[in-house]
Coordinates of N, CA and C in Angstrom, one line a residue:
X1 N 192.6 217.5 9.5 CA 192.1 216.1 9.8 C 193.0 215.4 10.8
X2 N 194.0 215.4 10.2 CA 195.0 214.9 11.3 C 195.9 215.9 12.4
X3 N 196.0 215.9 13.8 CA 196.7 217.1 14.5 C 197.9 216.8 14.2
X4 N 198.6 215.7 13.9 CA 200.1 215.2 13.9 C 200.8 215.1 12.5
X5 N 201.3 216.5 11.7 CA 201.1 215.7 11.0 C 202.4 214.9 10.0
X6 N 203.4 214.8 11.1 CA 204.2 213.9 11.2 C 203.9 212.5 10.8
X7 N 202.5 212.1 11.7 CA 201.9 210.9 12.2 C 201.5 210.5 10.6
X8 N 200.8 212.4 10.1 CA 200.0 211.5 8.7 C 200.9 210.8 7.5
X9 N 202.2 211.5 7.7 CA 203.6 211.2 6.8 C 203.8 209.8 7.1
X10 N 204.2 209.7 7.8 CA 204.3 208.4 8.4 C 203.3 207.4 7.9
X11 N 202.4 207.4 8.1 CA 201.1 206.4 7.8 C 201.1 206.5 6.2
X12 N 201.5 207.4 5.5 CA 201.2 207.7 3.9 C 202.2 206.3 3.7
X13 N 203.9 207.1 3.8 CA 204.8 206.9 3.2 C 205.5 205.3 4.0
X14 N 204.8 204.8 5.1 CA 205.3 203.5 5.4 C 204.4 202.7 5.6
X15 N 202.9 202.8 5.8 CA 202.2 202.2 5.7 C 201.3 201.6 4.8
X16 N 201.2 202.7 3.8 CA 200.4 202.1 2.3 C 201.1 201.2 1.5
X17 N 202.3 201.6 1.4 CA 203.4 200.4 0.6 C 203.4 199.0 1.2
X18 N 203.3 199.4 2.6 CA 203.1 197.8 3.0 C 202.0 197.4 3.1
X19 N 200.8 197.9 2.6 CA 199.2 197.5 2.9 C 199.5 196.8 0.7
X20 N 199.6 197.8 0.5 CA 200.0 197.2 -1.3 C 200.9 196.0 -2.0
X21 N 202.0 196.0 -0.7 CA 202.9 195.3 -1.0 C 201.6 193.6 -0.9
X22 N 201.8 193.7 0.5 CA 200.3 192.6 0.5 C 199.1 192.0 0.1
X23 N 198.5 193.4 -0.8 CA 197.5 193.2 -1.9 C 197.4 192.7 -3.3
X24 N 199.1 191.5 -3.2 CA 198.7 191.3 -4.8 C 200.5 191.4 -5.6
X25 N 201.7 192.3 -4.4 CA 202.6 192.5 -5.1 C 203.7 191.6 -4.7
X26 N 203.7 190.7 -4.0 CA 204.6 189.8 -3.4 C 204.9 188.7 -4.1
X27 N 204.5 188.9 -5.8 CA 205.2 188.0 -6.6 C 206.4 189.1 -7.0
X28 N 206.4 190.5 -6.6 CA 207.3 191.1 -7.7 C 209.1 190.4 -7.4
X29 N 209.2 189.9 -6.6 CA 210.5 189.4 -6.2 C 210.6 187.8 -6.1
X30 N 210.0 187.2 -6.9 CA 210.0 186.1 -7.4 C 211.1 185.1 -6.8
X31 N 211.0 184.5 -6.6 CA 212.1 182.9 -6.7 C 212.8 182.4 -7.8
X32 N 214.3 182.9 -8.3 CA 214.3 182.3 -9.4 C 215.3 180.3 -9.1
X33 N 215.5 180.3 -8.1 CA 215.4 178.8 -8.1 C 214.1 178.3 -7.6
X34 N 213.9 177.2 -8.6 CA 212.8 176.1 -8.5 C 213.3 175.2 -7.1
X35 N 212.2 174.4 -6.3 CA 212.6 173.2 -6.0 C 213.6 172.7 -6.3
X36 N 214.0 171.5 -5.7 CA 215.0 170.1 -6.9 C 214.0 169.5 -7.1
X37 N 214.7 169.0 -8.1 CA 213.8 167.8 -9.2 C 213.9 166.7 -7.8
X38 N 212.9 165.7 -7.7 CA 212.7 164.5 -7.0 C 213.7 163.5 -7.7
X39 N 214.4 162.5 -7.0 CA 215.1 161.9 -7.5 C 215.4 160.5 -6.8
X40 N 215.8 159.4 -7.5 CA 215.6 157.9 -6.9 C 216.7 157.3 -7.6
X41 N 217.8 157.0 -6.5 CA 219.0 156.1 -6.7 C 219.2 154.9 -6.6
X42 N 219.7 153.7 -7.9 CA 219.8 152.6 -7.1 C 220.6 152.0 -8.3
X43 N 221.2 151.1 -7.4 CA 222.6 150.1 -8.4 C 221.3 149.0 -8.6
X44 N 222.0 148.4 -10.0 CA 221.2 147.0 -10.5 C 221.7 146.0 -9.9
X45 N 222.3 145.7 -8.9 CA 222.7 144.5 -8.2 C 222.6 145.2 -6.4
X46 N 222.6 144.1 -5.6 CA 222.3 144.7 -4.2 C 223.6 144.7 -3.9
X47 N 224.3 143.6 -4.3 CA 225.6 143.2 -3.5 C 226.8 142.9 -5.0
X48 N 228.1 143.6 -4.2 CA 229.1 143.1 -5.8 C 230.3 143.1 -5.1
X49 N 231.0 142.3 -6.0 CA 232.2 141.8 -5.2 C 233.5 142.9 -6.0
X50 N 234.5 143.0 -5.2 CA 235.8 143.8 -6.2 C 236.1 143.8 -7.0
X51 N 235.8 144.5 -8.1 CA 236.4 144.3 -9.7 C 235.2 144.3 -10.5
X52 N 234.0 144.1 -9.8 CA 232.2 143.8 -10.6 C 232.5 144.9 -11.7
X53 N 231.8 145.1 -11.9 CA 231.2 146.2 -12.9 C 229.1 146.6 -12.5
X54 N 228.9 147.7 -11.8 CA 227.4 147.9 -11.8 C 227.0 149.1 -12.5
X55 N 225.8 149.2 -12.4 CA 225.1 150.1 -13.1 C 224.2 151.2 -12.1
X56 N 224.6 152.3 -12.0 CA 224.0 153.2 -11.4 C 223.1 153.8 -12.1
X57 N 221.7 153.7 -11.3 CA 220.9 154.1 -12.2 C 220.6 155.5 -11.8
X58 N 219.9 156.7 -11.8 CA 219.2 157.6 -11.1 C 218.0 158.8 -12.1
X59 N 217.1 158.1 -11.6 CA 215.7 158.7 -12.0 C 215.2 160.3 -11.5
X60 N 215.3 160.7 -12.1 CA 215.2 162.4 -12.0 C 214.0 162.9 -12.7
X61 N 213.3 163.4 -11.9 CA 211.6 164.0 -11.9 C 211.8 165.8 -11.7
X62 N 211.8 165.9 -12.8 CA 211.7 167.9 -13.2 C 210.5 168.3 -12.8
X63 N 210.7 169.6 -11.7 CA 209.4 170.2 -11.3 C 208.4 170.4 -12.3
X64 N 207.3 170.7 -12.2 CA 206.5 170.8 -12.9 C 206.7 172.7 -13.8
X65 N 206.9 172.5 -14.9 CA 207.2 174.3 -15.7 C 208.5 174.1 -15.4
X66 N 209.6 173.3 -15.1 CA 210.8 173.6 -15.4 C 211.4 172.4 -15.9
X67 N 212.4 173.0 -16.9 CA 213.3 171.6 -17.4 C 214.8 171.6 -16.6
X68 N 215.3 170.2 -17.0 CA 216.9 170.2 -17.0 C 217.6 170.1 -18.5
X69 N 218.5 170.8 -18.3 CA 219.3 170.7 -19.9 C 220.6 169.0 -19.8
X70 N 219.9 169.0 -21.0 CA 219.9 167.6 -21.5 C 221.9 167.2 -20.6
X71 N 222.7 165.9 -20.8 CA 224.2 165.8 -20.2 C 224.8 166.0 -21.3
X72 N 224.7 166.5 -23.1 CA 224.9 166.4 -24.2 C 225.2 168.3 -24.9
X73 N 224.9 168.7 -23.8 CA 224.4 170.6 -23.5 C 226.1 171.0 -23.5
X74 N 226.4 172.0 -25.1 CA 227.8 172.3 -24.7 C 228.4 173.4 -23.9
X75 N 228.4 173.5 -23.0 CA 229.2 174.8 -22.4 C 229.2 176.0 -22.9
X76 N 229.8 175.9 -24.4 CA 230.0 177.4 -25.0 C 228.3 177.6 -25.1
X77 N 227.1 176.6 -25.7 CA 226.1 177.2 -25.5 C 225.3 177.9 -24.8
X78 N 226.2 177.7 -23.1 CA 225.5 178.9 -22.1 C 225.4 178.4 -20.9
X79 N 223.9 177.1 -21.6 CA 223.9 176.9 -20.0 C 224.7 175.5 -19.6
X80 N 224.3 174.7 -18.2 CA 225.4 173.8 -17.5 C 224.8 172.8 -18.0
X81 N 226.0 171.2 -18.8 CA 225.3 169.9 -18.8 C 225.0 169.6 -17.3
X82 N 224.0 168.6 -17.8 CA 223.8 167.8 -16.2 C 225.0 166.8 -16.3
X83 N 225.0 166.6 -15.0 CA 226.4 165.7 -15.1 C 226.4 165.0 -13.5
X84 N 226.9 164.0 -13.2 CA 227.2 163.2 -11.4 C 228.4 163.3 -11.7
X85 N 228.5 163.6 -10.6 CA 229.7 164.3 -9.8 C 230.1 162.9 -8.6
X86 N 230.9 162.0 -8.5 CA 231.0 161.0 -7.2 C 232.5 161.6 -6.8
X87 N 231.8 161.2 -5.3 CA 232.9 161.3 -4.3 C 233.5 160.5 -3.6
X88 N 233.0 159.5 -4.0 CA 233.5 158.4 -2.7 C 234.7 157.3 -4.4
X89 N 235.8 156.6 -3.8 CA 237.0 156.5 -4.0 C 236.7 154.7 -4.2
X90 N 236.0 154.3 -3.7 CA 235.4 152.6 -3.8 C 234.8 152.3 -5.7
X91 N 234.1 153.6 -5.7 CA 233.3 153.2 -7.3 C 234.0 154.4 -8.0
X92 N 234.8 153.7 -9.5 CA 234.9 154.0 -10.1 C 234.7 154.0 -11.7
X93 N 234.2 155.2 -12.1 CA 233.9 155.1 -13.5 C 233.8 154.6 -14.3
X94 N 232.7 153.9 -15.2 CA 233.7 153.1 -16.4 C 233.1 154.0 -17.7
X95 N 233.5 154.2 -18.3 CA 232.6 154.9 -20.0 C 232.2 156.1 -19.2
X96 N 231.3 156.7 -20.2 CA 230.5 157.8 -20.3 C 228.8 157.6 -19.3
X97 N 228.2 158.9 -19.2 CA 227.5 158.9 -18.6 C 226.3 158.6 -19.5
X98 N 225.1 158.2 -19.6 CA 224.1 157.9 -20.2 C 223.1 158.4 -20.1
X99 N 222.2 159.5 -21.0 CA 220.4 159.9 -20.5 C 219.4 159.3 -21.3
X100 N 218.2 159.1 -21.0 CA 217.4 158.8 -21.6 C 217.3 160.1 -22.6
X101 N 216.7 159.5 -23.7 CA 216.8 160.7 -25.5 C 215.6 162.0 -24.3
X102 N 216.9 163.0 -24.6 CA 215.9 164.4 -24.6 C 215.1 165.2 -25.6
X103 N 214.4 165.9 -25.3 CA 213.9 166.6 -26.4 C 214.5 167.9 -26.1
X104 N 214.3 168.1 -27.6 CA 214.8 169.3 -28.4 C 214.3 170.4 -28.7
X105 N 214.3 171.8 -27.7 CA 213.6 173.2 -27.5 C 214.7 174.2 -28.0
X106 N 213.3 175.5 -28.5 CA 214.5 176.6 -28.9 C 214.2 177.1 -27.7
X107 N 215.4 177.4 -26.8 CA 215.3 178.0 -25.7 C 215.7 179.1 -25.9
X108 N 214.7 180.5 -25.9 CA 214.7 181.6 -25.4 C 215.7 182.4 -24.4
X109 N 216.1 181.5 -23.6 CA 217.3 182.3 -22.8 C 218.3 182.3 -22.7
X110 N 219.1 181.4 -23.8 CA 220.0 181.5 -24.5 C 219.8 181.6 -26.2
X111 N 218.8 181.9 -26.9 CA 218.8 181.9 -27.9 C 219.0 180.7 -29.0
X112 N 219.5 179.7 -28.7 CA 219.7 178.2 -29.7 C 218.7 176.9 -29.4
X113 N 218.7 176.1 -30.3 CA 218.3 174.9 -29.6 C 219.1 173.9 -29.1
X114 N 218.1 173.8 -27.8 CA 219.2 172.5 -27.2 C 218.2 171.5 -26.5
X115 N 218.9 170.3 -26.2 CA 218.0 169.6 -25.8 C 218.2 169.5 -24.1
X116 N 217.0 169.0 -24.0 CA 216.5 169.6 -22.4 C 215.2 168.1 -22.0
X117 N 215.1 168.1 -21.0 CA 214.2 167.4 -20.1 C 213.5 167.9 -19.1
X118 N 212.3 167.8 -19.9 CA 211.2 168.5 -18.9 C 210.0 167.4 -18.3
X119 N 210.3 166.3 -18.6 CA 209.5 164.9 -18.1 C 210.5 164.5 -17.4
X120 N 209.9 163.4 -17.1 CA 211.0 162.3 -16.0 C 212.3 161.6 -16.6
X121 N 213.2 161.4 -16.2 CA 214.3 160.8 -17.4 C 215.2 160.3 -16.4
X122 N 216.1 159.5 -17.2 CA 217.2 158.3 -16.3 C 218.3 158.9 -16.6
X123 N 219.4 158.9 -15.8 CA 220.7 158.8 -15.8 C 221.0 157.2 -15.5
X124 N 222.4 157.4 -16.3 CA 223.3 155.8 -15.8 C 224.3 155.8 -16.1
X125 N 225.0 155.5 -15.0 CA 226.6 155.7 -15.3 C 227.0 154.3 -14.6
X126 N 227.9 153.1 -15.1 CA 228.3 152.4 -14.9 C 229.6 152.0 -13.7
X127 N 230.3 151.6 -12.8 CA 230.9 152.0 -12.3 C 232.0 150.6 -11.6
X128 N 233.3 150.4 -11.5 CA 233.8 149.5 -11.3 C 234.4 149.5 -9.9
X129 N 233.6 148.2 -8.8 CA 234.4 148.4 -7.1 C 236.2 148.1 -7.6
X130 N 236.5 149.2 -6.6 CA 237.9 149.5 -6.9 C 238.7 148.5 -5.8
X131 N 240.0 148.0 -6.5 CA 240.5 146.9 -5.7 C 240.9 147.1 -4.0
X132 N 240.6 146.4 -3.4 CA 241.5 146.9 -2.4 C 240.1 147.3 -1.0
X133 N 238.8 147.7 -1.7 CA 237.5 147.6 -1.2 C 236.9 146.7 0.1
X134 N 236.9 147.4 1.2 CA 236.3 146.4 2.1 C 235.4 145.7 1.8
X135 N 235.1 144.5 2.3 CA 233.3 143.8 3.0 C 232.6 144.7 3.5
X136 N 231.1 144.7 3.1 CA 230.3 145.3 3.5 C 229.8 146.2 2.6
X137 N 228.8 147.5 3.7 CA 228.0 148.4 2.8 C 228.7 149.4 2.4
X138 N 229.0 149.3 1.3 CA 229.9 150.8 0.8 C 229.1 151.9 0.0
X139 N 228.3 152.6 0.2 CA 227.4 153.5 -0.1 C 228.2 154.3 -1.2
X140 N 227.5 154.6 -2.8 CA 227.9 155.6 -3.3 C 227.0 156.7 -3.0
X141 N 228.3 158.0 -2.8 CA 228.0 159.2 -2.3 C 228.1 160.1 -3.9
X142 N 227.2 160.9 -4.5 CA 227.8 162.1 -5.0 C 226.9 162.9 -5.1
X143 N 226.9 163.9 -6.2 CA 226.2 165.0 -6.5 C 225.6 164.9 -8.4
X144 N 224.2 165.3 -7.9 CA 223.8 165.8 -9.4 C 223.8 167.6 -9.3
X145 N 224.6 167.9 -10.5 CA 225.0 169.5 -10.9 C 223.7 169.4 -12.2
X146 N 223.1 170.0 -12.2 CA 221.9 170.5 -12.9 C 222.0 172.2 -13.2
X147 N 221.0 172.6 -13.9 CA 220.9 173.9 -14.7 C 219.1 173.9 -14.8
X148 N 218.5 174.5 -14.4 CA 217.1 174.4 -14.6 C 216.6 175.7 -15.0
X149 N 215.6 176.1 -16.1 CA 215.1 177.1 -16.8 C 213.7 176.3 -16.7
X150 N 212.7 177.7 -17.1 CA 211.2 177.4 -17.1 C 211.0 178.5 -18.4
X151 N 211.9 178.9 -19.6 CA 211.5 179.8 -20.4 C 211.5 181.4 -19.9
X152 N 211.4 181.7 -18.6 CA 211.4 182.8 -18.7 C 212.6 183.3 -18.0
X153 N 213.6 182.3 -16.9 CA 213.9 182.6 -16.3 C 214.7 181.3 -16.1
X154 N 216.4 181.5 -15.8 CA 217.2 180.0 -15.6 C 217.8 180.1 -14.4
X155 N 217.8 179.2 -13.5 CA 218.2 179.0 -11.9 C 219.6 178.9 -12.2
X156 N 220.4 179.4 -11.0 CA 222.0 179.3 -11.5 C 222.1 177.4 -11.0
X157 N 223.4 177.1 -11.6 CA 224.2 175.7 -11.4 C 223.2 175.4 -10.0
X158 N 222.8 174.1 -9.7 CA 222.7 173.5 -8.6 C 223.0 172.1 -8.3
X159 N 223.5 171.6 -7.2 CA 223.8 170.5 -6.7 C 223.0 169.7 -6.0
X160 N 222.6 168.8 -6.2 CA 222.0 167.9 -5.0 C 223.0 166.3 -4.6
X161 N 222.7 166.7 -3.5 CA 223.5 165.2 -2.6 C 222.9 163.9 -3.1
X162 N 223.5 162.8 -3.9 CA 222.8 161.8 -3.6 C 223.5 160.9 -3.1
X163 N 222.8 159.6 -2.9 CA 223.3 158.4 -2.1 C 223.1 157.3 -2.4
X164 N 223.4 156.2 -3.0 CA 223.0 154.5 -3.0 C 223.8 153.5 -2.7
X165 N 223.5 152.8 -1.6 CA 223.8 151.9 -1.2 C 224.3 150.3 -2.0
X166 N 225.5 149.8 -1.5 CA 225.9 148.8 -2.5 C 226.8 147.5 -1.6
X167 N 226.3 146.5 -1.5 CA 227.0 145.3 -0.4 C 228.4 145.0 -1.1
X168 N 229.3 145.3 -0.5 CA 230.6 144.3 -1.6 C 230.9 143.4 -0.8
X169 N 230.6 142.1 -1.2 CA 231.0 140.9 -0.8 C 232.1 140.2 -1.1
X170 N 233.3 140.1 -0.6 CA 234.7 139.2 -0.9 C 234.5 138.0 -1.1
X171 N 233.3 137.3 -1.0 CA 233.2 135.5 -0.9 C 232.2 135.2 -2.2
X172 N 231.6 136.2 -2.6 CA 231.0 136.3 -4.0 C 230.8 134.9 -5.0

């Protein structure tokens, strides 16, 4: 049938896998990170003078089939709390970090229950302008460190950059 039949090896052994690979099998290598979750940063006040005390809020929207593990998630149990991470040296910390109540799944890919967020949920962490702070827009910079699972499969640690803007006013 074929004079070459080099040609027909060829065509068996590189071509059909990739005519199959295309028919159907190009989930076999999956994505195991999701998107980021959508997310919306903002202080309760626009403008704060040195010493204020604000409230950083940030609203976190889990893809749809994936959750985040709850900020309450212990370490030894596997997977990562959520947690903000800041970098900038103007806002600093006051208290503990705050989530809206998670719900409580037996997760399969670690084996225990833990509580997790698979709807929309708030972080808030409070934060005090540190003395010494220019006039003007002083932007908090950091990161949300997340852990995301969908039950069958958990995305390693991920980071996302956030940002919110904050006036510090000296005439206050």
């Amino acid at each position: 049938m074929f004079r070459n039949s080099g040609l027909w090896l060829a065509a068996t052994f590189l071509l059909a896998p990739a005519l199959l690979w295309g028919q159907g099998f190009s989930g076999f290598l999956e994505a195991t990170t999701p998107p980021p979750p959508k997310t919306y940063v903002e202080f309760d006040h626009y403008t704060a003078k040195v010493g204020e005390i604000v409230t950083l809020t940030v609203r976190v929207f889990p893809v749809t089939g994936w959750y985040l593990y709850s900020i309450l998630v212990s370490p030894a149990d596997g997977p990562e709390p959520t947690r903000i991470v800041t970098s900038t040296a103007t806002h600093l910390a006051v208290g503990v970090l705050q989530e809206t109540q998670p719900e409580w799944v037996e997760d399969e890919a670690f084996g225990v229950k833990l509580p997790v967020h698979r709807q929309a949920f708030v972080l808030t962490q409070r934060f005090k302008i540190a003395e010494g702070t220019k006039s003007g827009v002083q932007d908090w910079k950091g990161e949300l460190h997340f852990q995301s699972c969908n039950q069958r499969i958990c995305a390693p640690l991920q980071r996302l950059a956030l940002t919110a803007p904050l006036e510090v006013d000296q005439d206050l």
